[in-house]
Amino acid sequence: MPIMVGLLMAPVCALGLLWQSSFIWIICPQALVVMFLRQSQRPYDSLGAGGYPDLAVGVLYYPIVGWILSQALKKGTLKHTTIRVAAWHAVAFVLAWSTAEFRNRMWGYRI
């Protein structure tokens, strides 16, 4: 079951990144971290849309998490593993916010 949910969430992340939807901040902050770090290393992009590395993270994240949770379910450690996954998701949200601020500062400098 967790793997199926993960496979169903993969297109949600990809479409949210492509259409720059605000729900991506909660659903897939890991992909935003990659996107903002990548964007901070280049000149300003008026579109600010996700690229291939960001989409790869968005598409692969939930199937991998689903596999990890299914393994934890088999071993009987689902509660502990779910708490760890949720904690890492919260860390990714804070990192996404931080890297967005970093990107905006980098774009704000004039050379």
Short mmCIF file of N, CA, C and O in Angstrom, two decimals, residues 36 39-42 44 97-111:
data_model
loop_
_atom_site.label_atom_id
_atom_site.label_comp_id
_atom_site.label_asym_id
_atom_site.label_seq_id
_atom_site.Cartn_x
_atom_site.Cartn_y
_atom_site.Cartn_z
N PHE A 36 15.94 25.57 -5.92
CA PHE A 36 16.43 26.87 -5.47
C PHE A 36 17.96 26.90 -5.44
O PHE A 36 18.56 27.93 -5.76
N GLN A 39 18.98 27.26 -9.07
CA GLN A 39 18.68 28.59 -9.58
C GLN A 39 19.61 29.65 -9.00
O GLN A 39 19.88 30.65 -9.65
N SER A 40 20.08 29.45 -7.77
CA SER A 40 20.95 30.46 -7.15
C SER A 40 22.32 30.51 -7.82
O SER A 40 23.05 31.47 -7.65
N GLN A 41 22.67 29.49 -8.57
CA GLN A 41 23.98 29.43 -9.22
C GLN A 41 23.96 30.00 -10.63
O GLN A 41 24.96 30.00 -11.31
N ARG A 42 22.82 30.51 -11.07
CA ARG A 42 22.68 31.04 -12.42
C ARG A 42 22.05 32.42 -12.36
O ARG A 42 21.44 32.79 -11.37
N TYR A 44 19.27 35.40 -13.13
CA TYR A 44 17.83 35.42 -12.92
C TYR A 44 17.10 34.76 -14.08
O TYR A 44 17.38 35.02 -15.24
N TRP A 97 12.72 26.78 2.34
CA TRP A 97 12.51 28.19 2.66
C TRP A 97 13.85 28.93 2.69
O TRP A 97 13.98 30.03 2.15
N SER A 98 14.86 28.33 3.32
CA SER A 98 16.18 28.95 3.42
C SER A 98 16.84 29.11 2.05
O SER A 98 17.43 30.15 1.76
N THR A 99 16.75 28.09 1.23
CA THR A 99 17.38 28.18 -0.09
C THR A 99 16.63 29.16 -1.00
O THR A 99 17.24 29.79 -1.86
N ALA A 100 15.32 29.30 -0.80
CA ALA A 100 14.57 30.31 -1.56
C ALA A 100 15.07 31.71 -1.19
O ALA A 100 15.26 32.56 -2.06
N GLU A 101 15.27 31.93 0.09
CA GLU A 101 15.80 33.23 0.53
C GLU A 101 17.20 33.46 -0.02
O GLU A 101 17.53 34.56 -0.47
N PHE A 102 18.02 32.42 0.00
CA PHE A 102 19.38 32.52 -0.54
C PHE A 102 19.34 32.85 -2.03
O PHE A 102 20.05 33.73 -2.51
N ARG A 103 18.49 32.14 -2.77
CA ARG A 103 18.36 32.41 -4.21
C ARG A 103 17.93 33.84 -4.46
O ARG A 103 18.48 34.53 -5.31
N ASN A 104 16.94 34.33 -3.70
CA ASN A 104 16.46 35.68 -3.90
C ASN A 104 17.54 36.71 -3.60
O ASN A 104 17.63 37.74 -4.27
N ARG A 105 18.36 36.45 -2.60
CA ARG A 105 19.47 37.36 -2.30
C ARG A 105 20.50 37.35 -3.42
O ARG A 105 21.03 38.39 -3.80
N MET A 106 20.80 36.16 -3.94
CA MET A 106 21.77 36.07 -5.03
C MET A 106 21.25 36.79 -6.27
O MET A 106 22.02 37.44 -6.97
N TRP A 107 19.98 36.68 -6.54
CA TRP A 107 19.41 37.37 -7.69
C TRP A 107 19.34 38.88 -7.46
O TRP A 107 19.29 39.65 -8.41
N GLY A 108 19.34 39.29 -6.21
CA GLY A 108 19.23 40.72 -5.90
C GLY A 108 20.53 41.48 -6.03
O GLY A 108 20.55 42.70 -6.14
N TYR A 109 21.68 40.77 -6.03
CA TYR A 109 22.98 41.44 -6.16
C TYR A 109 23.20 41.90 -7.59
O TYR A 109 22.91 41.20 -8.54
N ARG A 110 23.75 43.09 -7.70
CA ARG A 110 24.08 43.63 -9.02
C ARG A 110 25.60 43.61 -9.20
O ARG A 110 26.35 43.96 -8.31
N ILE A 111 26.02 43.19 -10.34
CA ILE A 111 27.47 43.14 -10.62
C ILE A 111 27.84 44.27 -11.53
O ILE A 111 27.18 44.70 -12.38
#
